[in-house]
């Protein structure tokens, strides 16, 4: 049903993409589009600590060091697969590079700073592991091939099946270099949905041939907020789009209809976060409601150098609104599959800012590579899984510097994460989730020290490195991997649900053919679909999605690579 106005619930990438396509493909006026959101960046954030509102900080302890930088998560791009994202970024000007689109900016930077990781995996006593040796045996290969070759129409056979269940007769898989690299590149866990793993195998199958070096990874010039979100915000504001921040949509008004399954939004209950006041926003017949129904950074909290991030037990605000819609209509998915079991989705990340390059130089020496080339993962030297197997302790990304436009020349910024935050540190003997920023820095120094235990050990410089730290911000994200949680295909709503007259769903918790989630690609495409639908643009005009799983040459290369 064609509309002329839109209310956006959530101001992340997917809804901003929808707004750009409504303006450029639907020829809408920007003044007819209004965003409501708790913030105006979604999960693609990044900035100085003062840029984040008080709700994220540990309220039990006053912060004594409100300085440094924060990026709650990190994003890696892939031009070969992220075709909708690159189309979007080619439509808007860069926020930092005059005369370039945001896509040209990223391509220009990436062309001069190619990714080539030579220290993808590291282990105490062994140093840099040869990730080129994937370590797969014949049973591993057979089961991986089964996923790669499974037709799309048979995908529902994997409903409610975890990766662990799919490989239940093959525990060896989870001790291979391939798995260690795959889980930390894409953030899978063995409890994650094997349906999602299958989709990654289909769309990222060419990564078999290069995963140890990450040569397929493309990076933005700066953090994702300044290189992707800020260009979108600037463009949309210039077009007259309205952004209303510090607002949470808490409930719906739906029309009563002779068709009980017809979905027509007539009003939205909107709460002002600053003063707790509420208003009812009326939705008329000409208005579409485009809703991002889940966020991986909902309920996220931050600590600082001396304070761990607190656990916020609040059910995600966007998922709570999604759940209220599912209480009324039967075909809108199952939010509890993703947001009711934190143990399978929680992460802890950290952003470390230093006032000199001592730590950066030590990492460069140990990994033998310059900043901007790597995702380094540290393997445990002792068994840590329930099966008594080794696994990855922590991972870090050392960005090309500066990572923020306001970063001083003497400052370094490093980002890292713990995929299993309830595990205990090897050097700081407490769970990662309970560590302060200082303790996470000490754990990092310890992990680096066991990789390079010689006379120039980084431990010799520990006091000096700690003294160089401006801040290290721990971030607890209870839903960071929620989109990978085990589920059935029907547990995510369609972008345009059946019988919906004016409501669309966007983001990483919607169902789209062939798309793998946890990517800017799937988020952008969902917004594109919603925009085309409400603007009356034929779906044939959507950007073509590449299918590398259908390419014989790619499959042949991947098959050969399995035997390395």
PDB file of N, CA and C in Angstrom, residues 459-555:
ATOM      1  N   UNK A 459      55.694  -7.953  29.490  1.00  0.00           N
ATOM      2  CA  UNK A 459      55.465  -7.825  30.934  1.00  0.00           C
ATOM      3  C   UNK A 459      56.487  -6.885  31.575  1.00  0.00           C
ATOM      4  N   UNK A 460      57.669  -6.791  30.968  1.00  0.00           N
ATOM      5  CA  UNK A 460      58.693  -5.894  31.496  1.00  0.00           C
ATOM      6  C   UNK A 460      58.256  -4.433  31.435  1.00  0.00           C
ATOM      7  N   UNK A 461      57.287  -4.155  30.575  1.00  0.00           N
ATOM      8  CA  UNK A 461      56.828  -2.777  30.374  1.00  0.00           C
ATOM      9  C   UNK A 461      55.429  -2.554  30.941  1.00  0.00           C
ATOM     10  N   UNK A 462      54.931  -3.513  31.734  1.00  0.00           N
ATOM     11  CA  UNK A 462      53.534  -3.445  32.168  1.00  0.00           C
ATOM     12  C   UNK A 462      53.219  -2.150  32.915  1.00  0.00           C
ATOM     13  N   UNK A 463      54.055  -1.783  33.876  1.00  0.00           N
ATOM     14  CA  UNK A 463      53.780  -0.573  34.650  1.00  0.00           C
ATOM     15  C   UNK A 463      53.747   0.661  33.755  1.00  0.00           C
ATOM     16  N   UNK A 464      54.676   0.717  32.815  1.00  0.00           N
ATOM     17  CA  UNK A 464      54.735   1.864  31.912  1.00  0.00           C
ATOM     18  C   UNK A 464      53.521   1.899  30.988  1.00  0.00           C
ATOM     19  N   UNK A 465      53.087   0.720  30.530  1.00  0.00           N
ATOM     20  CA  UNK A 465      51.907   0.655  29.656  1.00  0.00           C
ATOM     21  C   UNK A 465      50.662   1.080  30.415  1.00  0.00           C
ATOM     22  N   UNK A 466      50.503   0.570  31.618  1.00  0.00           N
ATOM     23  CA  UNK A 466      49.327   0.943  32.411  1.00  0.00           C
ATOM     24  C   UNK A 466      49.316   2.440  32.678  1.00  0.00           C
ATOM     25  N   UNK A 467      50.477   3.012  32.892  1.00  0.00           N
ATOM     26  CA  UNK A 467      50.558   4.447  33.128  1.00  0.00           C
ATOM     27  C   UNK A 467      50.187   5.248  31.877  1.00  0.00           C
ATOM     28  N   UNK A 468      50.345   4.628  30.704  1.00  0.00           N
ATOM     29  CA  UNK A 468      50.046   5.331  29.450  1.00  0.00           C
ATOM     30  C   UNK A 468      48.567   5.327  29.098  1.00  0.00           C
ATOM     31  N   UNK A 469      47.755   4.550  29.831  1.00  0.00           N
ATOM     32  CA  UNK A 469      46.345   4.389  29.480  1.00  0.00           C
ATOM     33  C   UNK A 469      45.530   5.584  29.972  1.00  0.00           C
ATOM     34  N   UNK A 470      44.909   6.263  29.047  1.00  0.00           N
ATOM     35  CA  UNK A 470      43.996   7.364  29.379  1.00  0.00           C
ATOM     36  C   UNK A 470      42.716   6.806  29.968  1.00  0.00           C
ATOM     37  N   UNK A 471      42.194   5.765  29.341  1.00  0.00           N
ATOM     38  CA  UNK A 471      40.999   5.089  29.842  1.00  0.00           C
ATOM     39  C   UNK A 471      40.850   3.767  29.111  1.00  0.00           C
ATOM     40  N   UNK A 472      40.150   2.854  29.718  1.00  0.00           N
ATOM     41  CA  UNK A 472      39.756   1.609  29.064  1.00  0.00           C
ATOM     42  C   UNK A 472      38.321   1.336  29.467  1.00  0.00           C
ATOM     43  N   UNK A 473      37.418   1.392  28.513  1.00  0.00           N
ATOM     44  CA  UNK A 473      35.982   1.338  28.791  1.00  0.00           C
ATOM     45  C   UNK A 473      35.446  -0.074  28.548  1.00  0.00           C
ATOM     46  N   UNK A 474      35.096  -0.808  29.623  1.00  0.00           N
ATOM     47  CA  UNK A 474      34.416  -2.097  29.431  1.00  0.00           C
ATOM     48  C   UNK A 474      32.952  -1.853  29.079  1.00  0.00           C
ATOM     49  N   UNK A 475      32.433  -2.660  28.183  1.00  0.00           N
ATOM     50  CA  UNK A 475      31.032  -2.542  27.771  1.00  0.00           C
ATOM     51  C   UNK A 475      30.385  -3.922  27.864  1.00  0.00           C
ATOM     52  N   UNK A 476      29.325  -4.007  28.627  1.00  0.00           N
ATOM     53  CA  UNK A 476      28.545  -5.244  28.703  1.00  0.00           C
ATOM     54  C   UNK A 476      27.373  -5.139  27.739  1.00  0.00           C
ATOM     55  N   UNK A 477      27.257  -6.103  26.826  1.00  0.00           N
ATOM     56  CA  UNK A 477      26.168  -6.130  25.844  1.00  0.00           C
ATOM     57  C   UNK A 477      25.449  -7.472  25.954  1.00  0.00           C
ATOM     58  N   UNK A 478      24.319  -7.517  26.661  1.00  0.00           N
ATOM     59  CA  UNK A 478      23.647  -8.801  26.879  1.00  0.00           C
ATOM     60  C   UNK A 478      23.099  -9.439  25.614  1.00  0.00           C
ATOM     61  N   UNK A 479      22.911  -8.637  24.535  1.00  0.00           N
ATOM     62  CA  UNK A 479      22.285  -9.175  23.329  1.00  0.00           C
ATOM     63  C   UNK A 479      23.203  -9.103  22.103  1.00  0.00           C
ATOM     64  N   UNK A 480      24.511  -9.014  22.327  1.00  0.00           N
ATOM     65  CA  UNK A 480      25.437  -8.804  21.206  1.00  0.00           C
ATOM     66  C   UNK A 480      25.337  -9.893  20.148  1.00  0.00           C
ATOM     67  N   UNK A 481      25.123 -11.133  20.565  1.00  0.00           N
ATOM     68  CA  UNK A 481      25.000 -12.241  19.613  1.00  0.00           C
ATOM     69  C   UNK A 481      23.579 -12.783  19.536  1.00  0.00           C
ATOM     70  N   UNK A 482      22.606 -11.998  19.990  1.00  0.00           N
ATOM     71  CA  UNK A 482      21.222 -12.491  20.042  1.00  0.00           C
ATOM     72  C   UNK A 482      20.714 -12.892  18.666  1.00  0.00           C
ATOM     73  N   UNK A 483      21.175 -12.227  17.632  1.00  0.00           N
ATOM     74  CA  UNK A 483      20.682 -12.539  16.289  1.00  0.00           C
ATOM     75  C   UNK A 483      21.142 -13.906  15.804  1.00  0.00           C
ATOM     76  N   UNK A 484      22.146 -14.498  16.475  1.00  0.00           N
ATOM     77  CA  UNK A 484      22.584 -15.852  16.151  1.00  0.00           C
ATOM     78  C   UNK A 484      21.897 -16.907  17.012  1.00  0.00           C
ATOM     79  N   UNK A 485      21.080 -16.490  17.983  1.00  0.00           N
ATOM     80  CA  UNK A 485      20.472 -17.460  18.887  1.00  0.00           C
ATOM     81  C   UNK A 485      19.687 -18.509  18.112  1.00  0.00           C
ATOM     82  N   UNK A 486      19.641 -19.685  18.686  1.00  0.00           N
ATOM     83  CA  UNK A 486      18.983 -20.804  18.025  1.00  0.00           C
ATOM     84  C   UNK A 486      17.498 -20.500  17.826  1.00  0.00           C
ATOM     85  N   UNK A 487      17.002 -20.768  16.610  1.00  0.00           N
ATOM     86  CA  UNK A 487      15.637 -20.366  16.269  1.00  0.00           C
ATOM     87  C   UNK A 487      15.128 -21.162  15.082  1.00  0.00           C
ATOM     88  N   UNK A 488      13.839 -21.018  14.833  1.00  0.00           N
ATOM     89  CA  UNK A 488      13.227 -21.540  13.615  1.00  0.00           C
ATOM     90  C   UNK A 488      13.076 -20.387  12.628  1.00  0.00           C
ATOM     91  N   UNK A 489      12.901 -20.729  11.379  1.00  0.00           N
ATOM     92  CA  UNK A 489      12.807 -19.699  10.347  1.00  0.00           C
ATOM     93  C   UNK A 489      11.639 -18.751  10.608  1.00  0.00           C
ATOM     94  N   UNK A 490      10.573 -19.247  11.207  1.00  0.00           N
ATOM     95  CA  UNK A 490       9.377 -18.437  11.458  1.00  0.00           C
ATOM     96  C   UNK A 490       9.514 -17.521  12.671  1.00  0.00           C
ATOM     97  N   UNK A 491      10.641 -17.592  13.389  1.00  0.00           N
ATOM     98  CA  UNK A 491      10.798 -16.786  14.600  1.00  0.00           C
ATOM     99  C   UNK A 491      11.166 -15.341  14.319  1.00  0.00           C
ATOM    100  N   UNK A 492      11.468 -15.032  13.055  1.00  0.00           N
ATOM    101  CA  UNK A 492      11.690 -13.636  12.673  1.00  0.00           C
ATOM    102  C   UNK A 492      10.582 -13.229  11.720  1.00  0.00           C
ATOM    103  N   UNK A 493      10.042 -12.012  11.875  1.00  0.00           N
ATOM    104  CA  UNK A 493       8.979 -11.575  10.974  1.00  0.00           C
ATOM    105  C   UNK A 493       9.521 -11.224   9.602  1.00  0.00           C
ATOM    106  N   UNK A 494       8.668 -11.270   8.594  1.00  0.00           N
ATOM    107  CA  UNK A 494       9.025 -10.758   7.273  1.00  0.00           C
ATOM    108  C   UNK A 494       9.143  -9.235   7.358  1.00  0.00           C
ATOM    109  N   UNK A 495       9.901  -8.652   6.442  1.00  0.00           N
ATOM    110  CA  UNK A 495       9.993  -7.190   6.410  1.00  0.00           C
ATOM    111  C   UNK A 495       8.599  -6.590   6.270  1.00  0.00           C
ATOM    112  N   UNK A 496       7.818  -7.133   5.355  1.00  0.00           N
ATOM    113  CA  UNK A 496       6.416  -6.726   5.205  1.00  0.00           C
ATOM    114  C   UNK A 496       5.556  -7.939   5.585  1.00  0.00           C
ATOM    115  N   UNK A 497       5.053  -7.990   6.816  1.00  0.00           N
ATOM    116  CA  UNK A 497       4.272  -9.157   7.235  1.00  0.00           C
ATOM    117  C   UNK A 497       2.981  -9.282   6.421  1.00  0.00           C
ATOM    118  N   UNK A 498       2.522 -10.488   6.305  1.00  0.00           N
ATOM    119  CA  UNK A 498       1.232 -10.715   5.641  1.00  0.00           C
ATOM    120  C   UNK A 498       0.144  -9.907   6.330  1.00  0.00           C
ATOM    121  N   UNK A 499      -0.728  -9.310   5.537  1.00  0.00           N
ATOM    122  CA  UNK A 499      -1.890  -8.551   6.011  1.00  0.00           C
ATOM    123  C   UNK A 499      -1.519  -7.225   6.681  1.00  0.00           C
ATOM    124  N   UNK A 500      -0.283  -6.780   6.533  1.00  0.00           N
ATOM    125  CA  UNK A 500       0.093  -5.475   7.079  1.00  0.00           C
ATOM    126  C   UNK A 500      -0.261  -4.386   6.072  1.00  0.00           C
ATOM    127  N   UNK A 501      -0.932  -3.350   6.536  1.00  0.00           N
ATOM    128  CA  UNK A 501      -1.277  -2.234   5.652  1.00  0.00           C
ATOM    129  C   UNK A 501      -0.288  -1.073   5.751  1.00  0.00           C
ATOM    130  N   UNK A 502       0.406  -0.973   6.927  1.00  0.00           N
ATOM    131  CA  UNK A 502       1.310   0.172   7.069  1.00  0.00           C
ATOM    132  C   UNK A 502       2.510  -0.074   7.971  1.00  0.00           C
ATOM    133  N   UNK A 503       2.724  -1.319   8.392  1.00  0.00           N
ATOM    134  CA  UNK A 503       3.823  -1.631   9.306  1.00  0.00           C
ATOM    135  C   UNK A 503       4.863  -2.504   8.610  1.00  0.00           C
ATOM    136  N   UNK A 504       6.142  -2.094   8.720  1.00  0.00           N
ATOM    137  CA  UNK A 504       7.261  -2.889   8.208  1.00  0.00           C
ATOM    138  C   UNK A 504       8.280  -3.087   9.328  1.00  0.00           C
ATOM    139  N   UNK A 505       9.020  -4.187   9.253  1.00  0.00           N
ATOM    140  CA  UNK A 505      10.077  -4.497  10.209  1.00  0.00           C
ATOM    141  C   UNK A 505      11.423  -4.420   9.494  1.00  0.00           C
ATOM    142  N   UNK A 506      12.422  -3.860  10.175  1.00  0.00           N
ATOM    143  CA  UNK A 506      13.749  -3.750   9.584  1.00  0.00           C
ATOM    144  C   UNK A 506      14.816  -4.160  10.585  1.00  0.00           C
ATOM    145  N   UNK A 507      16.033  -4.361  10.087  1.00  0.00           N
ATOM    146  CA  UNK A 507      17.161  -4.650  10.962  1.00  0.00           C
ATOM    147  C   UNK A 507      17.608  -6.089  10.877  1.00  0.00           C
ATOM    148  N   UNK A 508      18.229  -6.556  11.960  1.00  0.00           N
ATOM    149  CA  UNK A 508      18.853  -7.880  11.985  1.00  0.00           C
ATOM    150  C   UNK A 508      17.939  -8.976  12.523  1.00  0.00           C
ATOM    151  N   UNK A 509      16.726  -8.604  12.918  1.00  0.00           N
ATOM    152  CA  UNK A 509      15.806  -9.601  13.463  1.00  0.00           C
ATOM    153  C   UNK A 509      14.593  -9.769  12.556  1.00  0.00           C
ATOM    154  N   UNK A 510      14.806  -9.607  11.246  1.00  0.00           N
ATOM    155  CA  UNK A 510      13.768  -9.858  10.262  1.00  0.00           C
ATOM    156  C   UNK A 510      14.245 -10.951   9.310  1.00  0.00           C
ATOM    157  N   UNK A 511      13.296 -11.601   8.690  1.00  0.00           N
ATOM    158  CA  UNK A 511      13.589 -12.719   7.787  1.00  0.00           C
ATOM    159  C   UNK A 511      13.645 -12.214   6.349  1.00  0.00           C
ATOM    160  N   UNK A 512      14.786 -12.473   5.693  1.00  0.00           N
ATOM    161  CA  UNK A 512      14.961 -12.103   4.293  1.00  0.00           C
ATOM    162  C   UNK A 512      15.560 -13.284   3.545  1.00  0.00           C
ATOM    163  N   UNK A 513      15.107 -13.537   2.335  1.00  0.00           N
ATOM    164  CA  UNK A 513      15.660 -14.653   1.569  1.00  0.00           C
ATOM    165  C   UNK A 513      17.164 -14.511   1.375  1.00  0.00           C
ATOM    166  N   UNK A 514      17.896 -15.569   1.689  1.00  0.00           N
ATOM    167  CA  UNK A 514      19.332 -15.718   1.419  1.00  0.00           C
ATOM    168  C   UNK A 514      20.225 -14.852   2.292  1.00  0.00           C
ATOM    169  N   UNK A 515      19.673 -13.879   3.002  1.00  0.00           N
ATOM    170  CA  UNK A 515      20.533 -12.929   3.698  1.00  0.00           C
ATOM    171  C   UNK A 515      21.083 -13.505   5.002  1.00  0.00           C
ATOM    172  N   UNK A 516      22.363 -13.258   5.253  1.00  0.00           N
ATOM    173  CA  UNK A 516      22.962 -13.585   6.543  1.00  0.00           C
ATOM    174  C   UNK A 516      22.889 -12.337   7.416  1.00  0.00           C
ATOM    175  N   UNK A 517      22.623 -12.532   8.695  1.00  0.00           N
ATOM    176  CA  UNK A 517      22.452 -11.389   9.581  1.00  0.00           C
ATOM    177  C   UNK A 517      23.788 -11.024  10.244  1.00  0.00           C
ATOM    178  N   UNK A 518      23.714 -10.037  11.167  1.00  0.00           N
ATOM    179  CA  UNK A 518      24.893  -9.465  11.814  1.00  0.00           C
ATOM    180  C   UNK A 518      25.769  -8.741  10.790  1.00  0.00           C
ATOM    181  N   UNK A 519      25.164  -8.187   9.777  1.00  0.00           N
ATOM    182  CA  UNK A 519      25.919  -7.476   8.752  1.00  0.00           C
ATOM    183  C   UNK A 519      25.192  -6.189   8.377  1.00  0.00           C
ATOM    184  N   UNK A 520      25.975  -5.186   7.987  1.00  0.00           N
ATOM    185  CA  UNK A 520      25.380  -3.963   7.467  1.00  0.00           C
ATOM    186  C   UNK A 520      24.640  -4.235   6.165  1.00  0.00           C
ATOM    187  N   UNK A 521      24.988  -5.330   5.507  1.00  0.00           N
ATOM    188  CA  UNK A 521      24.311  -5.707   4.265  1.00  0.00           C
ATOM    189  C   UNK A 521      22.838  -6.027   4.525  1.00  0.00           C
ATOM    190  N   UNK A 522      22.576  -6.948   5.444  1.00  0.00           N
ATOM    191  CA  UNK A 522      21.189  -7.357   5.684  1.00  0.00           C
ATOM    192  C   UNK A 522      20.381  -6.213   6.285  1.00  0.00           C
ATOM    193  N   UNK A 523      21.007  -5.407   7.139  1.00  0.00           N
ATOM    194  CA  UNK A 523      20.298  -4.266   7.716  1.00  0.00           C
ATOM    195  C   UNK A 523      19.880  -3.284   6.628  1.00  0.00           C
ATOM    196  N   UNK A 524      20.822  -2.960   5.729  1.00  0.00           N
ATOM    197  CA  UNK A 524      20.518  -2.023   4.649  1.00  0.00           C
ATOM    198  C   UNK A 524      19.431  -2.559   3.742  1.00  0.00           C
ATOM    199  N   UNK A 525      19.523  -3.834   3.401  1.00  0.00           N
ATOM    200  CA  UNK A 525      18.553  -4.404   2.460  1.00  0.00           C
ATOM    201  C   UNK A 525      17.144  -4.401   3.047  1.00  0.00           C
ATOM    202  N   UNK A 526      17.019  -4.645   4.343  1.00  0.00           N
ATOM    203  CA  UNK A 526      15.681  -4.634   4.941  1.00  0.00           C
ATOM    204  C   UNK A 526      15.050  -3.244   4.826  1.00  0.00           C
ATOM    205  N   UNK A 527      15.859  -2.190   5.044  1.00  0.00           N
ATOM    206  CA  UNK A 527      15.339  -0.838   4.877  1.00  0.00           C
ATOM    207  C   UNK A 527      14.986  -0.538   3.437  1.00  0.00           C
ATOM    208  N   UNK A 528      15.792  -1.045   2.518  1.00  0.00           N
ATOM    209  CA  UNK A 528      15.537  -0.867   1.086  1.00  0.00           C
ATOM    210  C   UNK A 528      14.204  -1.513   0.686  1.00  0.00           C
ATOM    211  N   UNK A 529      13.962  -2.725   1.179  1.00  0.00           N
ATOM    212  CA  UNK A 529      12.715  -3.436   0.867  1.00  0.00           C
ATOM    213  C   UNK A 529      11.513  -2.660   1.406  1.00  0.00           C
ATOM    214  N   UNK A 530      11.612  -2.197   2.663  1.00  0.00           N
ATOM    215  CA  UNK A 530      10.504  -1.441   3.261  1.00  0.00           C
ATOM    216  C   UNK A 530      10.221  -0.167   2.469  1.00  0.00           C
ATOM    217  N   UNK A 531      11.274   0.526   2.080  1.00  0.00           N
ATOM    218  CA  UNK A 531      11.096   1.775   1.327  1.00  0.00           C
ATOM    219  C   UNK A 531      10.453   1.512  -0.023  1.00  0.00           C
ATOM    220  N   UNK A 532      10.936   0.511  -0.734  1.00  0.00           N
ATOM    221  CA  UNK A 532      10.376   0.204  -2.056  1.00  0.00           C
ATOM    222  C   UNK A 532       8.903  -0.159  -1.945  1.00  0.00           C
ATOM    223  N   UNK A 533       8.559  -0.917  -0.903  1.00  0.00           N
ATOM    224  CA  UNK A 533       7.176  -1.347  -0.726  1.00  0.00           C
ATOM    225  C   UNK A 533       6.248  -0.152  -0.544  1.00  0.00           C
ATOM    226  N   UNK A 534       6.597   0.746   0.367  1.00  0.00           N
ATOM    227  CA  UNK A 534       5.694   1.854   0.673  1.00  0.00           C
ATOM    228  C   UNK A 534       5.748   2.977  -0.362  1.00  0.00           C
ATOM    229  N   UNK A 535       6.816   3.024  -1.147  1.00  0.00           N
ATOM    230  CA  UNK A 535       6.910   4.047  -2.193  1.00  0.00           C
ATOM    231  C   UNK A 535       6.418   3.532  -3.539  1.00  0.00           C
ATOM    232  N   UNK A 536       6.063   2.247  -3.600  1.00  0.00           N
ATOM    233  CA  UNK A 536       5.565   1.687  -4.845  1.00  0.00           C
ATOM    234  C   UNK A 536       6.641   1.449  -5.888  1.00  0.00           C
ATOM    235  N   UNK A 537       7.881   1.267  -5.449  1.00  0.00           N
ATOM    236  CA  UNK A 537       8.984   0.984  -6.374  1.00  0.00           C
ATOM    237  C   UNK A 537       9.035  -0.527  -6.598  1.00  0.00           C
ATOM    238  N   UNK A 538       9.104  -1.005  -7.832  1.00  0.00           N
ATOM    239  CA  UNK A 538       9.135  -2.450  -8.087  1.00  0.00           C
ATOM    240  C   UNK A 538      10.310  -3.127  -7.391  1.00  0.00           C
ATOM    241  N   UNK A 539      10.065  -4.275  -6.813  1.00  0.00           N
ATOM    242  CA  UNK A 539      11.118  -5.008  -6.126  1.00  0.00           C
ATOM    243  C   UNK A 539      12.202  -5.493  -7.091  1.00  0.00           C
ATOM    244  N   UNK A 540      11.905  -5.515  -8.367  1.00  0.00           N
ATOM    245  CA  UNK A 540      12.930  -5.867  -9.351  1.00  0.00           C
ATOM    246  C   UNK A 540      14.081  -4.858  -9.351  1.00  0.00           C
ATOM    247  N   UNK A 541      13.837  -3.677  -8.776  1.00  0.00           N
ATOM    248  CA  UNK A 541      14.865  -2.637  -8.727  1.00  0.00           C
ATOM    249  C   UNK A 541      15.819  -2.788  -7.544  1.00  0.00           C
ATOM    250  N   UNK A 542      15.563  -3.766  -6.671  1.00  0.00           N
ATOM    251  CA  UNK A 542      16.492  -4.013  -5.568  1.00  0.00           C
ATOM    252  C   UNK A 542      17.870  -4.370  -6.114  1.00  0.00           C
ATOM    253  N   UNK A 543      18.896  -4.032  -5.356  1.00  0.00           N
ATOM    254  CA  UNK A 543      20.256  -4.395  -5.738  1.00  0.00           C
ATOM    255  C   UNK A 543      20.366  -5.914  -5.824  1.00  0.00           C
ATOM    256  N   UNK A 544      21.006  -6.416  -6.867  1.00  0.00           N
ATOM    257  CA  UNK A 544      21.155  -7.859  -7.034  1.00  0.00           C
ATOM    258  C   UNK A 544      22.048  -8.449  -5.946  1.00  0.00           C
ATOM    259  N   UNK A 545      21.568  -9.502  -5.297  1.00  0.00           N
ATOM    260  CA  UNK A 545      22.345 -10.190  -4.266  1.00  0.00           C
ATOM    261  C   UNK A 545      23.216 -11.262  -4.912  1.00  0.00           C
ATOM    262  N   UNK A 546      24.540 -11.200  -4.742  1.00  0.00           N
ATOM    263  CA  UNK A 546      25.398 -12.240  -5.335  1.00  0.00           C
ATOM    264  C   UNK A 546      25.205 -13.574  -4.628  1.00  0.00           C
ATOM    265  N   UNK A 547      25.271 -14.650  -5.375  1.00  0.00           N
ATOM    266  CA  UNK A 547      25.147 -16.000  -4.823  1.00  0.00           C
ATOM    267  C   UNK A 547      26.416 -16.784  -5.130  1.00  0.00           C
ATOM    268  N   UNK A 548      27.413 -16.637  -4.259  1.00  0.00           N
ATOM    269  CA  UNK A 548      28.689 -17.319  -4.489  1.00  0.00           C
ATOM    270  C   UNK A 548      28.579 -18.822  -4.308  1.00  0.00           C
ATOM    271  N   UNK A 549      27.536 -19.253  -3.579  1.00  0.00           N
ATOM    272  CA  UNK A 549      27.328 -20.686  -3.413  1.00  0.00           C
ATOM    273  C   UNK A 549      26.857 -21.348  -4.701  1.00  0.00           C
ATOM    274  N   UNK A 550      26.518 -20.541  -5.699  1.00  0.00           N
ATOM    275  CA  UNK A 550      26.098 -21.083  -6.995  1.00  0.00           C
ATOM    276  C   UNK A 550      27.218 -20.988  -8.040  1.00  0.00           C
ATOM    277  N   UNK A 551      28.375 -20.469  -7.633  1.00  0.00           N
ATOM    278  CA  UNK A 551      29.479 -20.261  -8.566  1.00  0.00           C
ATOM    279  C   UNK A 551      30.424 -21.461  -8.536  1.00  0.00           C
ATOM    280  N   UNK A 552      30.540 -22.215  -9.625  1.00  0.00           N
ATOM    281  CA  UNK A 552      31.376 -23.436  -9.631  1.00  0.00           C
ATOM    282  C   UNK A 552      32.835 -23.167  -9.274  1.00  0.00           C
ATOM    283  N   UNK A 553      33.398 -22.058  -9.751  1.00  0.00           N
ATOM    284  CA  UNK A 553      34.804 -21.766  -9.470  1.00  0.00           C
ATOM    285  C   UNK A 553      35.026 -21.520  -7.974  1.00  0.00           C
ATOM    286  N   UNK A 554      34.098 -20.777  -7.363  1.00  0.00           N
ATOM    287  CA  UNK A 554      34.217 -20.505  -5.928  1.00  0.00           C
ATOM    288  C   UNK A 554      34.090 -21.790  -5.131  1.00  0.00           C
ATOM    289  N   UNK A 555      33.146 -22.638  -5.504  1.00  0.00           N
ATOM    290  CA  UNK A 555      32.959 -23.909  -4.804  1.00  0.00           C
ATOM    291  C   UNK A 555      34.172 -24.816  -4.955  1.00  0.00           C
TER     292      UNK A 555
END
